[in-house]
PDB file of N, CA and C in Angstrom:
ATOM      1  N   GLU A  13       0.840  -1.182   0.000  1.00  0.00           N
ATOM      2  CA  GLU A  13       0.000   0.000   0.000  1.00  0.00           C
ATOM      3  C   GLU A  13       0.880   1.239   0.000  1.00  0.00           C
ATOM      4  N   VAL A  14       0.598   2.130  -0.932  1.00  0.00           N
ATOM      5  CA  VAL A  14       1.337   3.378  -1.007  1.00  0.00           C
ATOM      6  C   VAL A  14       0.930   4.264   0.157  1.00  0.00           C
ATOM      7  N   GLN A  15       1.918   4.811   0.830  1.00  0.00           N
ATOM      8  CA  GLN A  15       1.656   5.746   1.907  1.00  0.00           C
ATOM      9  C   GLN A  15       2.547   6.966   1.735  1.00  0.00           C
ATOM     10  N   LEU A  16       1.941   8.131   1.855  1.00  0.00           N
ATOM     11  CA  LEU A  16       2.643   9.401   1.755  1.00  0.00           C
ATOM     12  C   LEU A  16       2.233  10.248   2.947  1.00  0.00           C
ATOM     13  N   VAL A  17       3.198  10.715   3.703  1.00  0.00           N
ATOM     14  CA  VAL A  17       2.922  11.455   4.924  1.00  0.00           C
ATOM     15  C   VAL A  17       3.659  12.778   4.885  1.00  0.00           C
ATOM     16  N   GLU A  18       2.894  13.856   4.791  1.00  0.00           N
ATOM     17  CA  GLU A  18       3.464  15.197   4.763  1.00  0.00           C
ATOM     18  C   GLU A  18       3.655  15.722   6.181  1.00  0.00           C
ATOM     19  N   SER A  19       4.646  16.561   6.336  1.00  0.00           N
ATOM     20  CA  SER A  19       4.876  17.229   7.606  1.00  0.00           C
ATOM     21  C   SER A  19       5.619  18.535   7.350  1.00  0.00           C
ATOM     22  N   GLY A  20       5.691  19.361   8.369  1.00  0.00           N
ATOM     23  CA  GLY A  20       6.458  20.589   8.291  1.00  0.00           C
ATOM     24  C   GLY A  20       5.655  21.851   8.126  1.00  0.00           C
ATOM     25  N   GLY A  21       4.353  21.725   7.937  1.00  0.00           N
ATOM     26  CA  GLY A  21       3.524  22.907   7.812  1.00  0.00           C
ATOM     27  C   GLY A  21       3.380  23.632   9.135  1.00  0.00           C
ATOM     28  N   GLY A  22       2.829  24.813   9.062  1.00  0.00           N
ATOM     29  CA  GLY A  22       2.636  25.608  10.254  1.00  0.00           C
ATOM     30  C   GLY A  22       2.252  27.024   9.917  1.00  0.00           C
ATOM     31  N   LEU A  23       2.341  27.873  10.913  1.00  0.00           N
ATOM     32  CA  LEU A  23       2.019  29.287  10.780  1.00  0.00           C
ATOM     33  C   LEU A  23       3.309  30.086  10.701  1.00  0.00           C
ATOM     34  N   VAL A  24       3.399  30.938   9.708  1.00  0.00           N
ATOM     35  CA  VAL A  24       4.595  31.742   9.516  1.00  0.00           C
ATOM     36  C   VAL A  24       4.196  33.123   9.013  1.00  0.00           C
ATOM     37  N   GLN A  25       4.992  34.111   9.343  1.00  0.00           N
ATOM     38  CA  GLN A  25       4.748  35.457   8.847  1.00  0.00           C
ATOM     39  C   GLN A  25       5.207  35.591   7.403  1.00  0.00           C
ATOM     40  N   ALA A  26       4.579  36.514   6.692  1.00  0.00           N
ATOM     41  CA  ALA A  26       5.008  36.804   5.333  1.00  0.00           C
ATOM     42  C   ALA A  26       6.498  37.108   5.303  1.00  0.00           C
ATOM     43  N   GLY A  27       7.162  36.542   4.310  1.00  0.00           N
ATOM     44  CA  GLY A  27       8.602  36.683   4.200  1.00  0.00           C
ATOM     45  C   GLY A  27       9.385  35.578   4.863  1.00  0.00           C
ATOM     46  N   GLY A  28       8.716  34.757   5.648  1.00  0.00           N
ATOM     47  CA  GLY A  28       9.371  33.672   6.340  1.00  0.00           C
ATOM     48  C   GLY A  28       9.523  32.438   5.482  1.00  0.00           C
ATOM     49  N   SER A  29      10.021  31.378   6.103  1.00  0.00           N
ATOM     50  CA  SER A  29      10.319  30.136   5.398  1.00  0.00           C
ATOM     51  C   SER A  29       9.782  28.931   6.148  1.00  0.00           C
ATOM     52  N   LEU A  30       9.475  27.898   5.393  1.00  0.00           N
ATOM     53  CA  LEU A  30       9.133  26.591   5.922  1.00  0.00           C
ATOM     54  C   LEU A  30       9.722  25.535   5.011  1.00  0.00           C
ATOM     55  N   ARG A  31      10.009  24.377   5.570  1.00  0.00           N
ATOM     56  CA  ARG A  31      10.403  23.234   4.768  1.00  0.00           C
ATOM     57  C   ARG A  31       9.430  22.092   5.006  1.00  0.00           C
ATOM     58  N   LEU A  32       8.749  21.696   3.954  1.00  0.00           N
ATOM     59  CA  LEU A  32       7.836  20.573   4.018  1.00  0.00           C
ATOM     60  C   LEU A  32       8.561  19.284   3.674  1.00  0.00           C
ATOM     61  N   SER A  33       8.149  18.203   4.302  1.00  0.00           N
ATOM     62  CA  SER A  33       8.682  16.886   4.009  1.00  0.00           C
ATOM     63  C   SER A  33       7.551  15.947   3.642  1.00  0.00           C
ATOM     64  N   CYS A  34       7.858  14.978   2.824  1.00  0.00           N
ATOM     65  CA  CYS A  34       6.904  13.928   2.479  1.00  0.00           C
ATOM     66  C   CYS A  34       7.632  12.599   2.553  1.00  0.00           C
ATOM     67  N   ALA A  35       7.272  11.793   3.530  1.00  0.00           N
ATOM     68  CA  ALA A  35       7.854  10.472   3.701  1.00  0.00           C
ATOM     69  C   ALA A  35       7.012   9.448   2.958  1.00  0.00           C
ATOM     70  N   ALA A  36       7.651   8.661   2.115  1.00  0.00           N
ATOM     71  CA  ALA A  36       6.953   7.719   1.252  1.00  0.00           C
ATOM     72  C   ALA A  36       7.290   6.282   1.617  1.00  0.00           C
ATOM     73  N   SER A  37       6.327   5.405   1.399  1.00  0.00           N
ATOM     74  CA  SER A  37       6.540   3.979   1.595  1.00  0.00           C
ATOM     75  C   SER A  37       5.546   3.203   0.737  1.00  0.00           C
ATOM     76  N   GLY A  38       5.800   1.914   0.569  1.00  0.00           N
ATOM     77  CA  GLY A  38       4.882   1.060  -0.161  1.00  0.00           C
ATOM     78  C   GLY A  38       5.132   0.962  -1.648  1.00  0.00           C
ATOM     79  N   PHE A  39       6.187   1.556  -2.128  1.00  0.00           N
ATOM     80  CA  PHE A  39       6.560   1.458  -3.533  1.00  0.00           C
ATOM     81  C   PHE A  39       8.041   1.746  -3.670  1.00  0.00           C
ATOM     82  N   THR A  40       8.570   1.455  -4.849  1.00  0.00           N
ATOM     83  CA  THR A  40       9.981   1.716  -5.095  1.00  0.00           C
ATOM     84  C   THR A  40      10.154   3.200  -5.364  1.00  0.00           C
ATOM     85  N   PHE A  41      10.576   3.897  -4.348  1.00  0.00           N
ATOM     86  CA  PHE A  41      10.554   5.348  -4.352  1.00  0.00           C
ATOM     87  C   PHE A  41      11.313   5.951  -5.521  1.00  0.00           C
ATOM     88  N   ASP A  42      12.502   5.448  -5.779  1.00  0.00           N
ATOM     89  CA  ASP A  42      13.344   6.070  -6.794  1.00  0.00           C
ATOM     90  C   ASP A  42      12.977   5.690  -8.225  1.00  0.00           C
ATOM     91  N   ASP A  43      11.861   5.000  -8.418  1.00  0.00           N
ATOM     92  CA  ASP A  43      11.341   4.733  -9.757  1.00  0.00           C
ATOM     93  C   ASP A  43      10.326   5.777 -10.214  1.00  0.00           C
ATOM     94  N   TYR A  44       9.933   6.689  -9.335  1.00  0.00           N
ATOM     95  CA  TYR A  44       8.805   7.564  -9.629  1.00  0.00           C
ATOM     96  C   TYR A  44       9.119   9.027  -9.407  1.00  0.00           C
ATOM     97  N   ALA A  45       8.550   9.831 -10.283  1.00  0.00           N
ATOM     98  CA  ALA A  45       8.501  11.258 -10.030  1.00  0.00           C
ATOM     99  C   ALA A  45       7.517  11.542  -8.900  1.00  0.00           C
ATOM    100  N   ILE A  46       7.763  12.604  -8.161  1.00  0.00           N
ATOM    101  CA  ILE A  46       6.911  13.005  -7.046  1.00  0.00           C
ATOM    102  C   ILE A  46       6.508  14.458  -7.241  1.00  0.00           C
ATOM    103  N   SER A  47       5.279  14.769  -6.870  1.00  0.00           N
ATOM    104  CA  SER A  47       4.756  16.117  -7.057  1.00  0.00           C
ATOM    105  C   SER A  47       4.219  16.687  -5.755  1.00  0.00           C
ATOM    106  N   TRP A  48       4.261  18.001  -5.662  1.00  0.00           N
ATOM    107  CA  TRP A  48       3.582  18.748  -4.613  1.00  0.00           C
ATOM    108  C   TRP A  48       2.423  19.523  -5.235  1.00  0.00           C
ATOM    109  N   TYR A  49       1.281  19.459  -4.584  1.00  0.00           N
ATOM    110  CA  TYR A  49       0.109  20.244  -4.940  1.00  0.00           C
ATOM    111  C   TYR A  49      -0.338  21.034  -3.723  1.00  0.00           C
ATOM    112  N   ARG A  50      -1.176  22.016  -3.965  1.00  0.00           N
ATOM    113  CA  ARG A  50      -1.773  22.731  -2.850  1.00  0.00           C
ATOM    114  C   ARG A  50      -3.206  23.112  -3.178  1.00  0.00           C
ATOM    115  N   GLN A  51      -3.986  23.298  -2.136  1.00  0.00           N
ATOM    116  CA  GLN A  51      -5.365  23.710  -2.307  1.00  0.00           C
ATOM    117  C   GLN A  51      -5.735  24.698  -1.211  1.00  0.00           C
ATOM    118  N   ALA A  52      -6.117  25.880  -1.637  1.00  0.00           N
ATOM    119  CA  ALA A  52      -6.584  26.910  -0.727  1.00  0.00           C
ATOM    120  C   ALA A  52      -8.097  26.801  -0.598  1.00  0.00           C
ATOM    121  N   PRO A  53      -8.664  27.288   0.510  1.00  0.00           N
ATOM    122  CA  PRO A  53     -10.115  27.212   0.689  1.00  0.00           C
ATOM    123  C   PRO A  53     -10.872  27.852  -0.464  1.00  0.00           C
ATOM    124  N   GLY A  54     -11.828  27.117  -1.010  1.00  0.00           N
ATOM    125  CA  GLY A  54     -12.657  27.626  -2.084  1.00  0.00           C
ATOM    126  C   GLY A  54     -11.996  27.687  -3.438  1.00  0.00           C
ATOM    127  N   LYS A  55     -10.791  27.169  -3.556  1.00  0.00           N
ATOM    128  CA  LYS A  55     -10.070  27.232  -4.815  1.00  0.00           C
ATOM    129  C   LYS A  55      -9.720  25.844  -5.328  1.00  0.00           C
ATOM    130  N   GLU A  56      -9.432  25.795  -6.602  1.00  0.00           N
ATOM    131  CA  GLU A  56      -9.048  24.551  -7.247  1.00  0.00           C
ATOM    132  C   GLU A  56      -7.654  24.125  -6.792  1.00  0.00           C
ATOM    133  N   ARG A  57      -7.449  22.830  -6.730  1.00  0.00           N
ATOM    134  CA  ARG A  57      -6.117  22.310  -6.462  1.00  0.00           C
ATOM    135  C   ARG A  57      -5.171  22.723  -7.575  1.00  0.00           C
ATOM    136  N   GLU A  58      -3.979  23.125  -7.215  1.00  0.00           N
ATOM    137  CA  GLU A  58      -3.006  23.517  -8.213  1.00  0.00           C
ATOM    138  C   GLU A  58      -1.680  22.802  -7.999  1.00  0.00           C
ATOM    139  N   GLY A  59      -1.027  22.506  -9.097  1.00  0.00           N
ATOM    140  CA  GLY A  59       0.294  21.936  -9.028  1.00  0.00           C
ATOM    141  C   GLY A  59       1.304  22.982  -8.612  1.00  0.00           C
ATOM    142  N   VAL A  60       2.196  22.616  -7.731  1.00  0.00           N
ATOM    143  CA  VAL A  60       3.212  23.520  -7.217  1.00  0.00           C
ATOM    144  C   VAL A  60       4.583  23.181  -7.789  1.00  0.00           C
ATOM    145  N   SER A  61       4.939  21.912  -7.707  1.00  0.00           N
ATOM    146  CA  SER A  61       6.276  21.499  -8.105  1.00  0.00           C
ATOM    147  C   SER A  61       6.308  20.002  -8.308  1.00  0.00           C
ATOM    148  N   CYS A  62       7.231  19.550  -9.120  1.00  0.00           N
ATOM    149  CA  CYS A  62       7.463  18.117  -9.246  1.00  0.00           C
ATOM    150  C   CYS A  62       8.939  17.876  -9.511  1.00  0.00           C
ATOM    151  N   ILE A  63       9.352  16.650  -9.239  1.00  0.00           N
ATOM    152  CA  ILE A  63      10.746  16.276  -9.386  1.00  0.00           C
ATOM    153  C   ILE A  63      10.820  14.878  -9.977  1.00  0.00           C
ATOM    154  N   SER A  64      11.745  14.681 -10.888  1.00  0.00           N
ATOM    155  CA  SER A  64      11.905  13.396 -11.545  1.00  0.00           C
ATOM    156  C   SER A  64      12.446  12.351 -10.573  1.00  0.00           C
ATOM    157  N   SER A  65      12.399  11.102 -11.001  1.00  0.00           N
ATOM    158  CA  SER A  65      12.806  10.004 -10.125  1.00  0.00           C
ATOM    159  C   SER A  65      14.249  10.119  -9.642  1.00  0.00           C
ATOM    160  N   SER A  66      15.111  10.614 -10.495  1.00  0.00           N
ATOM    161  CA  SER A  66      16.515  10.765 -10.134  1.00  0.00           C
ATOM    162  C   SER A  66      16.805  12.086  -9.433  1.00  0.00           C
ATOM    163  N   GLY A  67      15.866  13.004  -9.504  1.00  0.00           N
ATOM    164  CA  GLY A  67      16.088  14.338  -8.981  1.00  0.00           C
ATOM    165  C   GLY A  67      16.739  15.285  -9.964  1.00  0.00           C
ATOM    166  N   GLY A  68      16.968  14.821 -11.186  1.00  0.00           N
ATOM    167  CA  GLY A  68      17.675  15.625 -12.155  1.00  0.00           C
ATOM    168  C   GLY A  68      16.846  16.683 -12.854  1.00  0.00           C
ATOM    169  N   SER A  69      15.532  16.535 -12.834  1.00  0.00           N
ATOM    170  CA  SER A  69      14.647  17.489 -13.488  1.00  0.00           C
ATOM    171  C   SER A  69      13.592  17.950 -12.506  1.00  0.00           C
ATOM    172  N   THR A  70      13.290  19.229 -12.543  1.00  0.00           N
ATOM    173  CA  THR A  70      12.282  19.798 -11.651  1.00  0.00           C
ATOM    174  C   THR A  70      11.359  20.721 -12.419  1.00  0.00           C
ATOM    175  N   TYR A  71      10.181  20.918 -11.859  1.00  0.00           N
ATOM    176  CA  TYR A  71       9.190  21.827 -12.414  1.00  0.00           C
ATOM    177  C   TYR A  71       8.649  22.680 -11.278  1.00  0.00           C
ATOM    178  N   TYR A  72       8.369  23.948 -11.593  1.00  0.00           N
ATOM    179  CA  TYR A  72       7.759  24.847 -10.634  1.00  0.00           C
ATOM    180  C   TYR A  72       6.661  25.652 -11.305  1.00  0.00           C
ATOM    181  N   ALA A  73       5.565  25.817 -10.605  1.00  0.00           N
ATOM    182  CA  ALA A  73       4.551  26.739 -11.063  1.00  0.00           C
ATOM    183  C   ALA A  73       5.115  28.158 -11.065  1.00  0.00           C
ATOM    184  N   ASP A  74       4.625  28.968 -11.984  1.00  0.00           N
ATOM    185  CA  ASP A  74       5.116  30.339 -12.067  1.00  0.00           C
ATOM    186  C   ASP A  74       4.939  31.096 -10.754  1.00  0.00           C
ATOM    187  N   SER A  75       3.894  30.780 -10.027  1.00  0.00           N
ATOM    188  CA  SER A  75       3.600  31.498  -8.799  1.00  0.00           C
ATOM    189  C   SER A  75       4.629  31.263  -7.694  1.00  0.00           C
ATOM    190  N   VAL A  76       5.399  30.189  -7.802  1.00  0.00           N
ATOM    191  CA  VAL A  76       6.370  29.871  -6.755  1.00  0.00           C
ATOM    192  C   VAL A  76       7.805  29.851  -7.254  1.00  0.00           C
ATOM    193  N   LYS A  77       7.989  29.959  -8.537  1.00  0.00           N
ATOM    194  CA  LYS A  77       9.332  29.886  -9.109  1.00  0.00           C
ATOM    195  C   LYS A  77      10.224  30.973  -8.523  1.00  0.00           C
ATOM    196  N   GLY A  78      11.408  30.567  -8.131  1.00  0.00           N
ATOM    197  CA  GLY A  78      12.348  31.485  -7.517  1.00  0.00           C
ATOM    198  C   GLY A  78      12.238  31.568  -6.023  1.00  0.00           C
ATOM    199  N   ARG A  79      11.159  31.033  -5.462  1.00  0.00           N
ATOM    200  CA  ARG A  79      10.953  31.062  -4.016  1.00  0.00           C
ATOM    201  C   ARG A  79      10.967  29.662  -3.400  1.00  0.00           C
ATOM    202  N   PHE A  80      10.476  28.677  -4.139  1.00  0.00           N
ATOM    203  CA  PHE A  80      10.386  27.306  -3.640  1.00  0.00           C
ATOM    204  C   PHE A  80      11.426  26.429  -4.321  1.00  0.00           C
ATOM    205  N   THR A  81      11.913  25.433  -3.601  1.00  0.00           N
ATOM    206  CA  THR A  81      12.858  24.475  -4.143  1.00  0.00           C
ATOM    207  C   THR A  81      12.440  23.069  -3.741  1.00  0.00           C
ATOM    208  N   ILE A  82      12.295  22.200  -4.729  1.00  0.00           N
ATOM    209  CA  ILE A  82      11.964  20.807  -4.463  1.00  0.00           C
ATOM    210  C   ILE A  82      13.242  19.971  -4.509  1.00  0.00           C
ATOM    211  N   SER A  83      13.310  18.971  -3.657  1.00  0.00           N
ATOM    212  CA  SER A  83      14.445  18.066  -3.656  1.00  0.00           C
ATOM    213  C   SER A  83      13.991  16.703  -3.149  1.00  0.00           C
ATOM    214  N   ARG A  84      14.844  15.715  -3.320  1.00  0.00           N
ATOM    215  CA  ARG A  84      14.512  14.384  -2.816  1.00  0.00           C
ATOM    216  C   ARG A  84      15.756  13.691  -2.314  1.00  0.00           C
ATOM    217  N   ASP A  85      15.556  12.835  -1.337  1.00  0.00           N
ATOM    218  CA  ASP A  85      16.604  11.994  -0.799  1.00  0.00           C
ATOM    219  C   ASP A  85      16.134  10.561  -0.980  1.00  0.00           C
ATOM    220  N   ASN A  86      16.591   9.926  -2.038  1.00  0.00           N
ATOM    221  CA  ASN A  86      16.110   8.587  -2.351  1.00  0.00           C
ATOM    222  C   ASN A  86      16.532   7.553  -1.314  1.00  0.00           C
ATOM    223  N   ALA A  87      17.630   7.797  -0.631  1.00  0.00           N
ATOM    224  CA  ALA A  87      18.054   6.886   0.424  1.00  0.00           C
ATOM    225  C   ALA A  87      17.101   6.912   1.609  1.00  0.00           C
ATOM    226  N   LYS A  88      16.415   8.029   1.802  1.00  0.00           N
ATOM    227  CA  LYS A  88      15.476   8.174   2.904  1.00  0.00           C
ATOM    228  C   LYS A  88      14.017   8.093   2.468  1.00  0.00           C
ATOM    229  N   ASN A  89      13.770   7.890   1.179  1.00  0.00           N
ATOM    230  CA  ASN A  89      12.409   7.848   0.641  1.00  0.00           C
ATOM    231  C   ASN A  89      11.613   9.088   1.037  1.00  0.00           C
ATOM    232  N   THR A  90      12.241  10.223   0.898  1.00  0.00           N
ATOM    233  CA  THR A  90      11.638  11.472   1.332  1.00  0.00           C
ATOM    234  C   THR A  90      11.853  12.558   0.285  1.00  0.00           C
ATOM    235  N   ILE A  91      10.831  13.375   0.076  1.00  0.00           N
ATOM    236  CA  ILE A  91      10.965  14.568  -0.737  1.00  0.00           C
ATOM    237  C   ILE A  91      10.704  15.789   0.133  1.00  0.00           C
ATOM    238  N   TYR A  92      11.244  16.910  -0.317  1.00  0.00           N
ATOM    239  CA  TYR A  92      11.164  18.136   0.449  1.00  0.00           C
ATOM    240  C   TYR A  92      10.681  19.275  -0.445  1.00  0.00           C
ATOM    241  N   LEU A  93      10.077  20.241   0.183  1.00  0.00           N
ATOM    242  CA  LEU A  93       9.745  21.484  -0.489  1.00  0.00           C
ATOM    243  C   LEU A  93      10.190  22.621   0.420  1.00  0.00           C
ATOM    244  N   GLN A  94      11.281  23.248   0.051  1.00  0.00           N
ATOM    245  CA  GLN A  94      11.772  24.409   0.779  1.00  0.00           C
ATOM    246  C   GLN A  94      11.038  25.637   0.259  1.00  0.00           C
ATOM    247  N   MET A  95      10.355  26.327   1.141  1.00  0.00           N
ATOM    248  CA  MET A  95       9.536  27.470   0.773  1.00  0.00           C
ATOM    249  C   MET A  95      10.101  28.712   1.449  1.00  0.00           C
ATOM    250  N   ASN A  96      10.582  29.628   0.641  1.00  0.00           N
ATOM    251  CA  ASN A  96      11.145  30.878   1.132  1.00  0.00           C
ATOM    252  C   ASN A  96      10.295  32.047   0.663  1.00  0.00           C
ATOM    253  N   SER A  97      10.486  33.181   1.295  1.00  0.00           N
ATOM    254  CA  SER A  97       9.774  34.406   0.930  1.00  0.00           C
ATOM    255  C   SER A  97       8.275  34.161   0.820  1.00  0.00           C
ATOM    256  N   LEU A  98       7.730  33.524   1.814  1.00  0.00           N
ATOM    257  CA  LEU A  98       6.330  33.129   1.775  1.00  0.00           C
ATOM    258  C   LEU A  98       5.403  34.335   1.761  1.00  0.00           C
ATOM    259  N   LYS A  99       4.308  34.174   1.041  1.00  0.00           N
ATOM    260  CA  LYS A  99       3.296  35.205   0.881  1.00  0.00           C
ATOM    261  C   LYS A  99       1.963  34.696   1.413  1.00  0.00           C
ATOM    262  N   PRO A 100       1.072  35.597   1.814  1.00  0.00           N
ATOM    263  CA  PRO A 100      -0.244  35.142   2.273  1.00  0.00           C
ATOM    264  C   PRO A 100      -0.969  34.264   1.257  1.00  0.00           C
ATOM    265  N   GLU A 101      -0.783  34.523  -0.017  1.00  0.00           N
ATOM    266  CA  GLU A 101      -1.436  33.715  -1.037  1.00  0.00           C
ATOM    267  C   GLU A 101      -0.877  32.301  -1.148  1.00  0.00           C
ATOM    268  N   ASP A 102       0.197  32.002  -0.442  1.00  0.00           N
ATOM    269  CA  ASP A 102       0.699  30.636  -0.355  1.00  0.00           C
ATOM    270  C   ASP A 102      -0.071  29.800   0.656  1.00  0.00           C
ATOM    271  N   THR A 103      -0.940  30.423   1.421  1.00  0.00           N
ATOM    272  CA  THR A 103      -1.725  29.705   2.413  1.00  0.00           C
ATOM    273  C   THR A 103      -2.581  28.640   1.738  1.00  0.00           C
ATOM    274  N   ALA A 104      -2.422  27.409   2.174  1.00  0.00           N
ATOM    275  CA  ALA A 104      -3.124  26.283   1.564  1.00  0.00           C
ATOM    276  C   ALA A 104      -2.760  25.013   2.317  1.00  0.00           C
ATOM    277  N   VAL A 105      -3.477  23.952   2.006  1.00  0.00           N
ATOM    278  CA  VAL A 105      -3.051  22.620   2.401  1.00  0.00           C
ATOM    279  C   VAL A 105      -2.164  22.078   1.293  1.00  0.00           C
ATOM    280  N   TYR A 106      -1.000  21.614   1.666  1.00  0.00           N
ATOM    281  CA  TYR A 106      -0.028  21.104   0.709  1.00  0.00           C
ATOM    282  C   TYR A 106      -0.004  19.585   0.745  1.00  0.00           C
ATOM    283  N   TYR A 107      -0.059  18.986  -0.435  1.00  0.00           N
ATOM    284  CA  TYR A 107      -0.106  17.543  -0.587  1.00  0.00           C
ATOM    285  C   TYR A 107       1.045  17.066  -1.462  1.00  0.00           C
ATOM    286  N   CYS A 108       1.577  15.899  -1.154  1.00  0.00           N
ATOM    287  CA  CYS A 108       2.480  15.254  -2.089  1.00  0.00           C
ATOM    288  C   CYS A 108       1.754  14.103  -2.767  1.00  0.00           C
ATOM    289  N   SER A 109       2.217  13.761  -3.960  1.00  0.00           N
ATOM    290  CA  SER A 109       1.539  12.759  -4.768  1.00  0.00           C
ATOM    291  C   SER A 109       2.551  11.914  -5.530  1.00  0.00           C
ATOM    292  N   ALA A 110       2.290  10.631  -5.581  1.00  0.00           N
ATOM    293  CA  ALA A 110       3.070   9.689  -6.361  1.00  0.00           C
ATOM    294  C   ALA A 110       2.205   8.478  -6.684  1.00  0.00           C
ATOM    295  N   LYS A 111       2.386   7.932  -7.881  1.00  0.00           N
ATOM    296  CA  LYS A 111       1.639   6.730  -8.283  1.00  0.00           C
ATOM    297  C   LYS A 111       0.131   6.902  -8.101  1.00  0.00           C
ATOM    298  N   ASP A 112      -0.370   8.064  -8.427  1.00  0.00           N
ATOM    299  CA  ASP A 112      -1.795   8.379  -8.319  1.00  0.00           C
ATOM    300  C   ASP A 112      -2.317   8.290  -6.892  1.00  0.00           C
ATOM    301  N   SER A 113      -1.435   8.395  -5.927  1.00  0.00           N
ATOM    302  CA  SER A 113      -1.804   8.392  -4.520  1.00  0.00           C
ATOM    303  C   SER A 113      -1.474   9.742  -3.901  1.00  0.00           C
ATOM    304  N   TRP A 114      -2.142  10.022  -2.794  1.00  0.00           N
ATOM    305  CA  TRP A 114      -2.023  11.314  -2.135  1.00  0.00           C
ATOM    306  C   TRP A 114      -1.849  11.150  -0.640  1.00  0.00           C
ATOM    307  N   GLY A 115      -1.083  12.057  -0.063  1.00  0.00           N
ATOM    308  CA  GLY A 115      -1.022  12.126   1.374  1.00  0.00           C
ATOM    309  C   GLY A 115      -2.207  12.878   1.944  1.00  0.00           C
ATOM    310  N   GLN A 116      -2.226  13.018   3.256  1.00  0.00           N
ATOM    311  CA  GLN A 116      -3.318  13.712   3.934  1.00  0.00           C
ATOM    312  C   GLN A 116      -3.157  15.221   3.922  1.00  0.00           C
ATOM    313  N   GLY A 117      -1.977  15.687   3.631  1.00  0.00           N
ATOM    314  CA  GLY A 117      -1.723  17.107   3.527  1.00  0.00           C
ATOM    315  C   GLY A 117      -1.198  17.715   4.810  1.00  0.00           C
ATOM    316  N   THR A 118      -0.555  18.853   4.668  1.00  0.00           N
ATOM    317  CA  THR A 118      -0.089  19.625   5.801  1.00  0.00           C
ATOM    318  C   THR A 118      -0.451  21.089   5.570  1.00  0.00           C
ATOM    319  N   GLN A 119      -0.984  21.721   6.597  1.00  0.00           N
ATOM    320  CA  GLN A 119      -1.478  23.085   6.481  1.00  0.00           C
ATOM    321  C   GLN A 119      -0.337  24.085   6.566  1.00  0.00           C
ATOM    322  N   VAL A 120      -0.319  24.999   5.622  1.00  0.00           N
ATOM    323  CA  VAL A 120       0.602  26.130   5.638  1.00  0.00           C
ATOM    324  C   VAL A 120      -0.230  27.400   5.702  1.00  0.00           C
ATOM    325  N   THR A 121       0.021  28.208   6.708  1.00  0.00           N
ATOM    326  CA  THR A 121      -0.689  29.473   6.861  1.00  0.00           C
ATOM    327  C   THR A 121       0.323  30.597   6.956  1.00  0.00           C
ATOM    328  N   VAL A 122       0.194  31.571   6.078  1.00  0.00           N
ATOM    329  CA  VAL A 122       1.109  32.700   6.032  1.00  0.00           C
ATOM    330  C   VAL A 122       0.337  33.954   6.394  1.00  0.00           C
ATOM    331  N   SER A 123       0.728  34.589   7.458  1.00  0.00           N
ATOM    332  CA  SER A 123       0.055  35.794   7.914  1.00  0.00           C
ATOM    333  C   SER A 123       0.689  37.029   7.288  1.00  0.00           C
ATOM    334  N   SER A 124      -0.122  38.047   7.092  1.00  0.00           N
ATOM    335  CA  SER A 124       0.354  39.284   6.492  1.00  0.00           C
ATOM    336  C   SER A 124       0.874  40.243   7.540  1.00  0.00           C
TER     337      SER A 124
END
């Protein structure tokens, strides 16, 4: 069974930083690309970032490019999302996804 567990969310002031983690199990981690999504209240889920199985290729939504960095540690079956220069509009529940599975999400709240 695929399991994805996000952590690292919290409350931060605008301009601050957080690092999200997603611990994966139940599949061969380094065979799959992993993605981060987010969903704000009343809004559609949006893709934030993704990283290839080897970590050699990354994608970022325009809204976060230059502020967020995705990475992975295949030895630890974990992916990370380093979020810097956070803005109130980054407030959302953040989810990681792999193999058409989803974690439960971690709340990120950015105060103005």
